[in-house]
Amino acid sequence: MKKILFSLMLLTASGTQAQNVQLHYDFGRTLYSETQAARPKVTLTLEQFKADASGSWFYFVDIDFSRKFTEAAYAEISREFNLGKEGFAAHVEYDGGLNRFGSFQQAGLAGVAWNGHNADFSATYSVQALYKHNFKSYDYTHSYASCQLTGVWSTTFLRGAVTFSGFIDLWRGEKQNGHGQLVLLTEPQLWYNAGRHVSIGTEIELSNNFVYNTFNDDSFFVNPTVAVKVQL
């Protein structure tokens, strides 16, 4: 399930609170007609960020649609607590959700974050080192410990007309036989900011060992979208 992180530059520039809605049309099902035949074509994403004196809240919810059903709803919610040195924060997070057949495996994460920006906030970054615990959430899953490294970036250029942002996650997952494997998920986004509230662009999901595939030995996939984003 994709994870779309809000631009830290926009959050900071907007003050203490920011919210947006994104609508993505996904081409993965067309590109991989066998391995991703059930991949939803349309995803609606709601994101919100709110800062306060001690840190910040962030959450997003992805809702996937097919022609006949609401296929899934997946959410991540995190809280950061500012630490003594500027830019450092303690980070706690919950990931989980439901789909038409049951649920996604839930996970809790905790660790540290280092956040920064340039002088005018046109470029921002965040690096997070996290302990991750996956919980037994449904049949054929089990509880196990893991770790995750996350990077988030954003840069706006051409006098604010274009924004390039995204994230990369690396974590220890497990194969069906219980052996560990490195999972990669990154989703760079490129937006043309057509106005103060509306952006048009694309997201490209690149993953390795993330898509469950029983058809062949392929583990690396590239899933592009076309999208519109509305700042609320």
Coordinates of N, CA and C in Angstrom, one line a residue:
M1 N 0.8 -1.2 0.0 CA 0.0 0.0 0.0 C 0.9 1.2 0.0
K2 N 0.5 2.2 -0.8 CA 1.4 3.3 -1.0 C 1.3 4.2 0.2
K3 N 2.4 4.9 0.4 CA 2.4 5.9 1.5 C 2.9 7.2 0.9
I4 N 2.1 8.3 1.0 CA 2.3 9.5 0.3 C 2.6 10.6 1.4
L5 N 3.8 11.1 1.6 CA 4.1 12.0 2.6 C 3.9 13.4 2.1
F6 N 3.4 14.3 2.9 CA 3.1 15.7 2.5 C 4.4 16.5 2.5
S7 N 4.6 17.4 1.6 CA 5.7 18.2 1.5 C 6.0 19.0 2.8
L8 N 7.2 18.8 3.4 CA 7.5 19.5 4.6 C 7.6 21.0 4.4
M9 N 8.1 21.4 3.2 CA 8.2 22.8 2.9 C 6.8 23.5 2.9
L10 N 5.8 22.9 2.3 CA 4.5 23.4 2.3 C 3.9 23.5 3.7
L11 N 4.2 22.5 4.5 CA 3.7 22.5 5.9 C 4.3 23.6 6.7
T12 N 5.5 23.8 6.6 CA 6.2 24.9 7.4 C 5.7 26.2 6.9
A13 N 5.7 26.4 5.6 CA 5.3 27.7 5.0 C 3.8 28.0 5.3
S14 N 3.0 27.0 5.5 CA 1.6 27.2 5.8 C 1.3 27.6 7.2
G15 N 2.2 27.5 8.1 CA 2.0 27.7 9.5 C 1.9 26.5 10.3
T16 N 0.9 26.4 11.2 CA 0.9 25.2 12.1 C 0.0 24.1 11.6
Q17 N -0.7 24.3 10.5 CA -1.6 23.3 10.1 C -1.8 23.3 8.6
A18 N -1.8 22.1 7.9 CA -2.0 22.0 6.5 C -2.7 20.7 6.2
Q19 N -3.5 20.8 5.1 CA -4.3 19.6 4.7 C -4.4 19.6 3.2
N20 N -4.4 18.4 2.6 CA -4.6 18.3 1.2 C -5.3 17.0 0.8
V21 N -5.9 16.9 -0.3 CA -6.6 15.8 -0.9 C -6.0 15.5 -2.2
Q22 N -5.6 14.2 -2.5 CA -5.0 13.8 -3.8 C -5.9 12.7 -4.4
L23 N -6.0 12.8 -5.7 CA -6.7 11.7 -6.5 C -5.7 11.2 -7.5
H24 N -5.4 9.9 -7.4 CA -4.4 9.2 -8.3 C -5.1 8.2 -9.2
Y25 N -4.8 8.2 -10.5 CA -5.1 7.1 -11.4 C -3.9 6.3 -11.6
D26 N -3.9 5.0 -11.3 CA -2.7 4.2 -11.2 C -2.7 3.3 -12.5
F27 N -1.5 3.2 -13.1 CA -1.3 2.4 -14.3 C -0.7 1.0 -14.0
G28 N -0.5 0.7 -12.7 CA 0.2 -0.6 -12.4 C -0.5 -1.8 -12.9
R29 N -1.9 -1.8 -12.8 CA -2.7 -2.9 -13.2 C -2.5 -3.1 -14.7
T30 N -2.4 -2.0 -15.5 CA -2.2 -2.1 -17.0 C -0.8 -2.6 -17.3
L31 N 0.2 -2.2 -16.6 CA 1.6 -2.5 -16.9 C 1.9 -4.0 -16.6
Y32 N 1.3 -4.5 -15.5 CA 1.5 -5.8 -15.0 C 0.2 -6.5 -14.9
S33 N -0.3 -7.0 -16.0 CA -1.7 -7.5 -16.0 C -1.8 -8.8 -15.3
E34 N -0.8 -9.6 -15.1 CA -0.8 -10.8 -14.3 C -0.5 -10.6 -12.8
T35 N 0.7 -10.1 -12.6 CA 1.2 -10.0 -11.2 C 0.4 -9.0 -10.4
Q36 N -0.2 -7.9 -11.0 CA -1.0 -6.9 -10.3 C -2.4 -6.8 -10.9
A37 N -3.0 -7.9 -11.3 CA -4.3 -7.8 -11.9 C -5.4 -7.3 -10.9
A38 N -5.2 -7.4 -9.6 CA -6.2 -6.9 -8.7 C -5.8 -5.5 -8.1
R39 N -4.8 -4.9 -8.6 CA -4.4 -3.6 -8.1 C -5.4 -2.5 -8.5
P40 N -5.9 -1.8 -7.5 CA -6.9 -0.7 -7.8 C -6.3 0.4 -8.7
K41 N -7.2 0.9 -9.5 CA -6.8 1.9 -10.4 C -6.9 3.3 -9.9
V42 N -7.8 3.5 -8.9 CA -8.0 4.9 -8.3 C -7.8 4.9 -6.8
T43 N -7.0 5.9 -6.4 CA -6.8 6.0 -4.9 C -7.0 7.5 -4.6
L44 N -7.8 7.6 -3.5 CA -8.0 9.0 -2.9 C -7.2 9.0 -1.6
T45 N -6.5 10.1 -1.5 CA -5.6 10.3 -0.3 C -5.9 11.6 0.4
L46 N -6.1 11.5 1.7 CA -6.3 12.7 2.6 C -5.1 12.7 3.5
E47 N -4.4 13.9 3.6 CA -3.3 14.1 4.5 C -3.5 15.3 5.3
Q48 N -3.0 15.3 6.6 CA -3.1 16.5 7.4 C -1.9 16.5 8.3
F49 N -1.4 17.7 8.5 CA -0.2 18.0 9.4 C -0.6 19.1 10.4
K50 N -0.3 18.9 11.7 CA -0.5 20.0 12.6 C 0.6 20.0 13.6
A51 N 1.2 21.2 13.8 CA 2.3 21.5 14.7 C 1.8 22.1 16.0
D52 N 2.5 21.9 17.1 CA 2.2 22.5 18.4 C 3.5 22.8 19.1
A53 N 3.4 23.3 20.3 CA 4.6 23.7 21.0 C 5.6 22.6 21.3
S54 N 5.1 21.4 21.4 CA 6.0 20.3 21.7 C 6.4 19.4 20.6
G55 N 5.8 19.6 19.4 CA 6.1 18.8 18.3 C 5.1 18.9 17.2
S56 N 4.7 17.7 16.6 CA 3.7 17.8 15.5 C 3.0 16.4 15.3
W57 N 1.8 16.5 14.7 CA 1.0 15.3 14.3 C 1.0 15.2 12.8
F58 N 1.0 14.0 12.3 CA 0.8 13.8 10.8 C 0.0 12.5 10.6
Y59 N -0.9 12.6 9.7 CA -1.6 11.3 9.3 C -2.0 11.4 7.8
F60 N -2.1 10.2 7.2 CA -2.7 10.1 5.9 C -3.6 8.9 5.9
V61 N -4.6 9.0 5.0 CA -5.5 7.8 4.8 C -5.6 7.6 3.3
D62 N -5.3 6.4 2.8 CA -5.5 6.0 1.4 C -6.7 5.2 1.3
I63 N -7.6 5.6 0.3 CA -8.8 4.8 0.1 C -8.7 4.3 -1.4
D64 N -8.7 3.0 -1.6 CA -8.6 2.5 -3.0 C -10.0 2.0 -3.5
F65 N -10.2 2.4 -4.7 CA -11.5 2.1 -5.4 C -11.3 1.2 -6.6
S66 N -12.2 0.2 -6.8 CA -12.3 -0.5 -8.1 C -13.7 0.0 -8.7
R67 N -14.0 -0.6 -9.8 CA -15.2 -0.3 -10.5 C -16.5 -0.5 -9.7
K68 N -16.4 -1.6 -8.8 CA -17.6 -2.0 -8.1 C -17.5 -1.8 -6.6
F69 N -16.3 -1.7 -6.0 CA -16.1 -1.7 -4.6 C -15.2 -0.6 -4.1
T70 N -15.3 -0.3 -2.8 CA -14.3 0.4 -2.1 C -13.4 -0.7 -1.6
E71 N -12.2 -0.8 -2.2 CA -11.3 -2.0 -2.0 C -10.6 -2.0 -0.6
A72 N -10.2 -0.8 -0.2 CA -9.3 -0.8 1.0 C -9.2 0.6 1.6
A73 N -8.9 0.7 2.8 CA -8.6 2.0 3.5 C -7.4 1.7 4.4
Y74 N -6.3 2.4 4.1 CA -5.0 2.2 4.9 C -4.6 3.6 5.4
A75 N -4.1 3.6 6.7 CA -3.8 4.8 7.4 C -2.4 4.7 8.1
E76 N -1.7 5.8 8.2 CA -0.6 5.9 9.0 C -0.7 7.2 9.8
I77 N -0.5 7.2 11.1 CA -0.5 8.3 11.9 C 0.7 8.4 12.8
S78 N 1.4 9.6 12.9 CA 2.6 9.7 13.6 C 2.6 10.9 14.5
R79 N 3.4 10.9 15.5 CA 3.6 12.0 16.4 C 5.0 12.2 16.6
E80 N 5.5 13.4 16.6 CA 6.9 13.8 16.9 C 7.0 14.7 18.1
F81 N 7.9 14.5 18.9 CA 8.2 15.3 20.1 C 9.6 15.9 19.9
N82 N 9.6 17.3 19.9 CA 10.9 18.0 19.8 C 11.8 17.6 20.9
L83 N 13.1 17.4 20.5 CA 14.1 17.1 21.5 C 15.0 18.4 21.6
G84 N 15.9 18.3 22.5 CA 16.7 19.5 22.9 C 17.3 20.3 21.8
K85 N 18.0 19.6 20.9 CA 18.7 20.2 19.8 C 17.8 20.4 18.6
E86 N 17.9 21.6 18.0 CA 17.0 22.0 16.9 C 17.1 21.0 15.8
G87 N 15.9 20.5 15.3 CA 15.9 19.6 14.2 C 15.7 18.1 14.6
F88 N 16.0 17.8 15.8 CA 15.9 16.4 16.3 C 14.5 16.2 17.0
A89 N 13.9 15.0 16.8 CA 12.7 14.8 17.4 C 12.5 13.3 17.7
A90 N 11.7 12.9 18.7 CA 11.3 11.5 18.9 C 10.1 11.3 18.1
H91 N 10.0 10.1 17.5 CA 9.0 9.8 16.5 C 8.3 8.5 16.9
V92 N 6.9 8.5 17.0 CA 6.2 7.3 17.2 C 5.1 7.2 16.1
E93 N 4.7 6.0 15.7 CA 3.8 5.9 14.5 C 3.0 4.6 14.6
Y94 N 1.8 4.6 14.0 CA 1.0 3.4 13.9 C 0.6 3.3 12.4
D95 N 0.7 2.1 11.8 CA 0.4 1.8 10.4 C -0.7 0.7 10.5
G96 N -1.7 0.8 9.7 CA -2.7 -0.3 9.6 C -3.9 0.1 8.8
G97 N -4.8 -0.9 8.5 CA -6.0 -0.6 7.8 C -6.8 -1.9 7.5
L98 N -7.9 -1.6 6.7 CA -8.8 -2.7 6.3 C -8.9 -2.8 4.8
N99 N -9.1 -4.0 4.3 CA -9.5 -4.2 2.9 C -10.7 -5.0 2.8
R100 N -11.2 -5.3 1.6 CA -12.5 -5.9 1.4 C -12.5 -7.4 1.9
F101 N -11.3 -7.9 2.1 CA -11.2 -9.3 2.5 C -10.7 -9.5 3.9
G102 N -10.4 -8.4 4.6 CA -9.9 -8.5 6.0 C -9.2 -7.3 6.4
S103 N -7.9 -7.4 6.7 CA -7.1 -6.3 7.2 C -5.7 -6.4 6.7
F104 N -5.0 -5.3 6.7 CA -3.5 -5.3 6.5 C -2.8 -5.6 7.8
Q105 N -1.6 -6.1 7.7 CA -0.9 -6.3 8.9 C -0.5 -5.0 9.6
Q106 N -0.8 -4.9 10.9 CA -0.6 -3.6 11.6 C 0.9 -3.6 12.1
A107 N 1.3 -2.4 12.3 CA 2.7 -2.2 12.8 C 2.8 -0.9 13.7
G108 N 3.6 -1.0 14.7 CA 4.0 0.2 15.5 C 5.4 0.5 15.3
L109 N 5.8 1.8 15.3 CA 7.1 2.2 15.1 C 7.5 3.3 16.1
A110 N 8.8 3.3 16.5 CA 9.3 4.3 17.4 C 10.8 4.5 17.1
G111 N 11.2 5.8 17.2 CA 12.6 6.1 17.0 C 12.9 7.5 17.0
V112 N 13.9 8.0 16.2 CA 14.3 9.4 16.2 C 14.2 9.9 14.8
A113 N 14.0 11.2 14.7 CA 14.0 11.9 13.4 C 14.9 13.1 13.4
W114 N 15.5 13.4 12.2 CA 16.3 14.6 12.1 C 15.7 15.4 10.9
N115 N 15.1 16.6 11.2 CA 14.4 17.4 10.2 C 15.2 18.7 9.9
G116 N 15.2 19.1 8.6 CA 15.9 20.3 8.3 C 15.4 21.0 7.0
H117 N 16.0 22.1 6.8 CA 15.5 22.9 5.6 C 16.6 24.0 5.3
N118 N 16.5 24.5 4.1 CA 17.4 25.6 3.7 C 16.8 27.0 4.2
A119 N 17.5 28.1 3.9 CA 17.1 29.3 4.5 C 15.7 29.8 4.2
D120 N 15.2 29.5 2.9 CA 13.9 30.0 2.5 C 12.8 28.9 2.5
F121 N 13.2 27.7 3.0 CA 12.3 26.6 3.0 C 11.9 26.0 1.7
S122 N 12.7 26.4 0.6 CA 12.4 25.8 -0.7 C 12.9 24.4 -0.8
A123 N 13.7 24.0 0.1 CA 14.2 22.6 0.1 C 14.2 22.1 1.6
T124 N 13.6 20.9 1.8 CA 13.5 20.4 3.1 C 13.8 18.9 3.1
Y125 N 14.1 18.3 4.3 CA 14.5 16.9 4.4 C 14.1 16.4 5.8
S126 N 13.9 15.1 5.8 CA 13.7 14.4 7.1 C 14.3 13.0 7.0
V127 N 15.1 12.6 8.0 CA 15.6 11.2 8.1 C 15.2 10.6 9.4
Q128 N 14.6 9.4 9.3 CA 14.1 8.7 10.5 C 14.7 7.3 10.6
A129 N 15.1 7.0 11.8 CA 15.6 5.7 12.1 C 14.7 5.1 13.2
L130 N 14.0 4.0 12.8 CA 12.9 3.5 13.6 C 13.0 2.0 13.9
Y131 N 12.6 1.7 15.1 CA 12.2 0.3 15.4 C 10.8 0.0 15.0
K132 N 10.6 -1.1 14.3 CA 9.3 -1.5 13.8 C 8.9 -2.8 14.3
H133 N 7.6 -2.9 14.8 CA 7.1 -4.2 15.3 C 5.8 -4.5 14.5
N134 N 5.8 -5.6 13.8 CA 4.7 -6.0 13.1 C 3.9 -7.0 14.0
F135 N 2.6 -6.7 14.0 CA 1.7 -7.5 14.9 C 0.9 -8.6 14.1
K136 N 0.6 -9.6 14.8 CA -0.3 -10.6 14.2 C -1.6 -10.0 14.0
S137 N -2.1 -9.9 12.7 CA -3.3 -9.1 12.4 C -4.4 -9.9 11.8
Y138 N -4.0 -11.1 11.2 CA -5.0 -12.0 10.6 C -4.3 -13.3 10.4
D139 N -5.1 -14.3 10.0 CA -4.5 -15.6 9.7 C -3.3 -15.6 8.8
Y140 N -2.3 -16.4 9.1 CA -1.1 -16.5 8.3 C -0.1 -15.4 8.5
T141 N -0.4 -14.5 9.5 CA 0.6 -13.5 9.9 C 1.0 -13.8 11.3
H142 N 2.2 -13.3 11.7 CA 2.7 -13.5 13.0 C 3.4 -12.2 13.5
S143 N 3.6 -12.1 14.7 CA 4.3 -10.9 15.3 C 5.8 -11.1 15.1
Y144 N 6.5 -10.0 14.7 CA 7.9 -10.1 14.6 C 8.5 -8.7 14.6
A145 N 9.8 -8.6 15.1 CA 10.5 -7.3 15.2 C 11.2 -7.0 13.9
S146 N 11.3 -5.7 13.7 CA 12.0 -5.2 12.5 C 12.6 -3.8 12.7
C147 N 13.1 -3.2 11.7 CA 13.6 -1.9 11.8 C 13.4 -1.2 10.4
Q148 N 13.3 0.1 10.4 CA 13.0 0.9 9.2 C 13.8 2.2 9.2
L149 N 14.3 2.5 8.0 CA 15.0 3.8 7.7 C 14.2 4.5 6.7
T150 N 13.8 5.7 7.0 CA 13.0 6.5 6.1 C 13.6 7.9 5.8
G151 N 13.6 8.3 4.6 CA 14.0 9.6 4.1 C 12.9 10.3 3.4
V152 N 12.7 11.6 3.7 CA 11.7 12.4 3.1 C 12.3 13.7 2.5
W153 N 11.9 14.1 1.3 CA 12.5 15.3 0.8 C 11.4 16.1 0.0
S154 N 11.7 17.4 -0.2 CA 10.9 18.3 -1.0 C 11.7 19.5 -1.5
T155 N 11.6 19.8 -2.7 CA 12.2 21.0 -3.2 C 11.3 21.7 -4.3
T156 N 11.1 23.0 -4.2 CA 10.3 23.7 -5.1 C 11.2 24.7 -5.9
F157 N 10.9 24.8 -7.2 CA 11.8 25.6 -8.0 C 10.9 26.2 -9.1
L158 N 11.6 27.0 -10.0 CA 10.9 27.7 -11.1 C 9.9 28.7 -10.5
R159 N 10.3 29.5 -9.5 CA 9.5 30.4 -8.8 C 8.2 29.8 -8.2
G160 N 8.4 28.6 -7.7 CA 7.3 28.0 -7.0 C 6.4 27.2 -7.9
A161 N 6.7 27.2 -9.2 CA 5.8 26.5 -10.2 C 5.8 25.0 -10.1
V162 N 7.0 24.4 -9.7 CA 7.2 23.0 -9.7 C 7.7 22.5 -8.4
T163 N 7.1 21.4 -7.9 CA 7.6 20.8 -6.6 C 7.9 19.4 -6.9
F164 N 9.1 19.0 -6.5 CA 9.6 17.6 -6.5 C 9.7 17.1 -5.1
S165 N 9.0 16.1 -4.7 CA 8.9 15.6 -3.3 C 8.8 14.1 -3.3
G166 N 8.9 13.5 -2.1 CA 8.7 12.1 -2.0 C 9.4 11.5 -0.8
F167 N 9.4 10.2 -0.7 CA 10.0 9.5 0.4 C 10.6 8.2 -0.1
I168 N 11.5 7.7 0.8 CA 12.0 6.3 0.5 C 12.0 5.6 1.9
D169 N 11.5 4.4 1.9 CA 11.5 3.5 3.1 C 12.3 2.3 2.8
L170 N 13.2 1.9 3.7 CA 13.9 0.6 3.7 C 13.6 -0.1 5.0
W171 N 13.1 -1.3 5.0 CA 12.8 -2.1 6.2 C 13.0 -3.6 6.0
R172 N 13.1 -4.2 7.2 CA 13.3 -5.7 7.1 C 11.9 -6.3 7.1
G173 N 11.6 -7.0 6.1 CA 10.4 -7.8 6.0 C 10.6 -9.3 6.1
E174 N 9.6 -10.1 5.9 CA 9.8 -11.5 6.0 C 9.1 -12.2 4.8
K175 N 9.8 -13.2 4.3 CA 9.2 -14.0 3.2 C 8.1 -15.0 3.8
Q176 N 7.4 -15.7 2.9 CA 6.4 -16.6 3.4 C 7.0 -17.7 4.2
N177 N 8.3 -18.1 4.0 CA 9.0 -19.1 4.8 C 9.6 -18.6 6.1
G178 N 9.4 -17.3 6.3 CA 9.9 -16.7 7.6 C 11.3 -16.1 7.5
H179 N 12.0 -16.3 6.4 CA 13.3 -15.7 6.2 C 13.2 -14.2 6.0
G180 N 14.1 -13.5 6.5 CA 14.1 -12.1 6.3 C 14.5 -11.6 4.9
Q181 N 14.0 -10.4 4.6 CA 14.4 -9.8 3.3 C 14.3 -8.3 3.4
L182 N 15.1 -7.6 2.6 CA 15.1 -6.1 2.6 C 14.0 -5.6 1.7
V183 N 13.1 -4.8 2.2 CA 12.0 -4.3 1.4 C 12.3 -2.8 1.1
L184 N 12.1 -2.4 -0.2 CA 12.3 -1.0 -0.6 C 11.0 -0.5 -1.1
L185 N 10.6 0.7 -0.7 CA 9.5 1.4 -1.3 C 9.8 2.9 -1.3
T186 N 9.7 3.5 -2.6 CA 9.9 4.9 -2.7 C 8.9 5.4 -3.7
E187 N 8.4 6.7 -3.4 CA 7.3 7.2 -4.2 C 7.6 8.7 -4.5
P188 N 8.5 9.0 -5.4 CA 8.8 10.4 -5.8 C 7.6 11.0 -6.5
Q189 N 7.3 12.2 -6.3 CA 6.2 13.0 -6.9 C 6.7 14.2 -7.6
L190 N 6.1 14.5 -8.7 CA 6.5 15.8 -9.4 C 5.1 16.5 -9.7
W191 N 5.0 17.8 -9.2 CA 3.8 18.5 -9.3 C 4.0 19.8 -10.0
Y192 N 3.1 20.2 -10.9 CA 3.0 21.5 -11.4 C 1.9 22.2 -10.7
N193 N 2.3 23.3 -10.0 CA 1.4 24.1 -9.1 C 0.6 25.1 -10.0
A194 N -0.6 24.7 -10.4 CA -1.3 25.5 -11.3 C -1.9 26.7 -10.6
G195 N -2.0 26.7 -9.4 CA -2.6 27.8 -8.6 C -2.2 27.6 -7.1
R196 N -2.8 28.5 -6.3 CA -2.5 28.4 -4.9 C -3.0 27.1 -4.3
H197 N -4.1 26.6 -4.8 CA -4.7 25.4 -4.2 C -4.7 24.2 -5.0
V198 N -4.4 24.2 -6.3 CA -4.5 23.1 -7.1 C -3.1 22.8 -7.8
S199 N -2.7 21.5 -7.8 CA -1.5 21.0 -8.4 C -1.9 19.8 -9.3
I200 N -1.2 19.6 -10.4 CA -1.3 18.5 -11.3 C 0.0 17.8 -11.5
G201 N 0.0 16.5 -11.4 CA 1.3 15.9 -11.5 C 1.3 14.4 -11.6
T202 N 2.4 13.8 -11.1 CA 2.5 12.3 -11.2 C 3.2 11.8 -10.0
E203 N 3.0 10.6 -9.7 CA 3.8 9.8 -8.6 C 4.2 8.5 -9.3
I204 N 5.5 8.1 -9.0 CA 6.0 6.9 -9.5 C 6.4 6.0 -8.3
E205 N 5.7 4.9 -8.1 CA 6.0 4.0 -7.0 C 7.0 3.0 -7.5
L206 N 8.1 3.0 -6.9 CA 9.2 1.9 -7.2 C 9.3 1.1 -5.9
S207 N 9.3 -0.2 -6.1 CA 9.3 -1.1 -5.0 C 10.1 -2.4 -5.3
N208 N 10.7 -3.0 -4.3 CA 11.3 -4.3 -4.4 C 11.0 -5.1 -3.2
N209 N 10.5 -6.3 -3.4 CA 10.0 -7.2 -2.3 C 8.8 -6.7 -1.6
F210 N 8.1 -5.8 -2.2 CA 6.9 -5.2 -1.6 C 5.6 -5.7 -2.2
V211 N 5.5 -5.9 -3.5 CA 4.3 -6.5 -4.1 C 4.3 -8.0 -4.0
Y212 N 3.2 -8.6 -3.4 CA 3.1 -10.0 -3.3 C 2.8 -10.6 -4.7
N213 N 3.7 -11.5 -5.1 CA 3.7 -12.0 -6.5 C 3.8 -13.6 -6.5
T214 N 2.8 -14.3 -7.0 CA 2.9 -15.7 -7.1 C 3.0 -16.2 -8.5
F215 N 3.1 -15.3 -9.5 CA 3.1 -15.7 -10.9 C 4.5 -16.0 -11.4
N216 N 5.5 -15.3 -10.9 CA 6.9 -15.5 -11.4 C 7.9 -15.0 -10.3
D217 N 9.1 -14.9 -10.6 CA 10.1 -14.5 -9.7 C 10.3 -13.0 -9.6
D218 N 9.6 -12.2 -10.3 CA 9.7 -10.7 -10.3 C 9.5 -10.1 -8.9
S219 N 10.4 -9.3 -8.5 CA 10.2 -8.6 -7.2 C 10.2 -7.1 -7.3
F220 N 10.7 -6.5 -8.4 CA 10.8 -5.1 -8.6 C 9.7 -4.6 -9.5
F221 N 9.0 -3.5 -9.1 CA 7.9 -3.0 -9.9 C 8.0 -1.5 -9.9
V222 N 7.5 -0.9 -11.1 CA 7.4 0.5 -11.2 C 5.9 0.8 -11.6
N223 N 5.3 1.6 -10.7 CA 3.8 1.8 -10.9 C 3.6 3.4 -10.9
P224 N 3.4 3.9 -12.1 CA 3.2 5.4 -12.2 C 1.7 5.8 -12.1
T225 N 1.5 7.0 -11.7 CA 0.1 7.5 -11.7 C 0.1 8.9 -12.4
V226 N -1.1 9.3 -12.7 CA -1.4 10.8 -13.0 C -2.3 11.2 -11.8
A227 N -2.1 12.5 -11.4 CA -2.8 12.9 -10.2 C -3.1 14.4 -10.2
V228 N -4.1 14.7 -9.3 CA -4.4 16.1 -9.0 C -4.5 16.2 -7.5
K229 N -4.0 17.4 -7.0 CA -3.9 17.6 -5.6 C -4.6 18.9 -5.3
V230 N -5.4 19.0 -4.2 CA -6.1 20.2 -3.8 C -5.7 20.5 -2.4
Q231 N -5.1 21.7 -2.2 CA -4.8 22.1 -0.8 C -6.0 22.7 -0.2
L232 N -6.3 22.3 1.0 CA -7.5 22.7 1.7 C -7.2 23.8 2.7

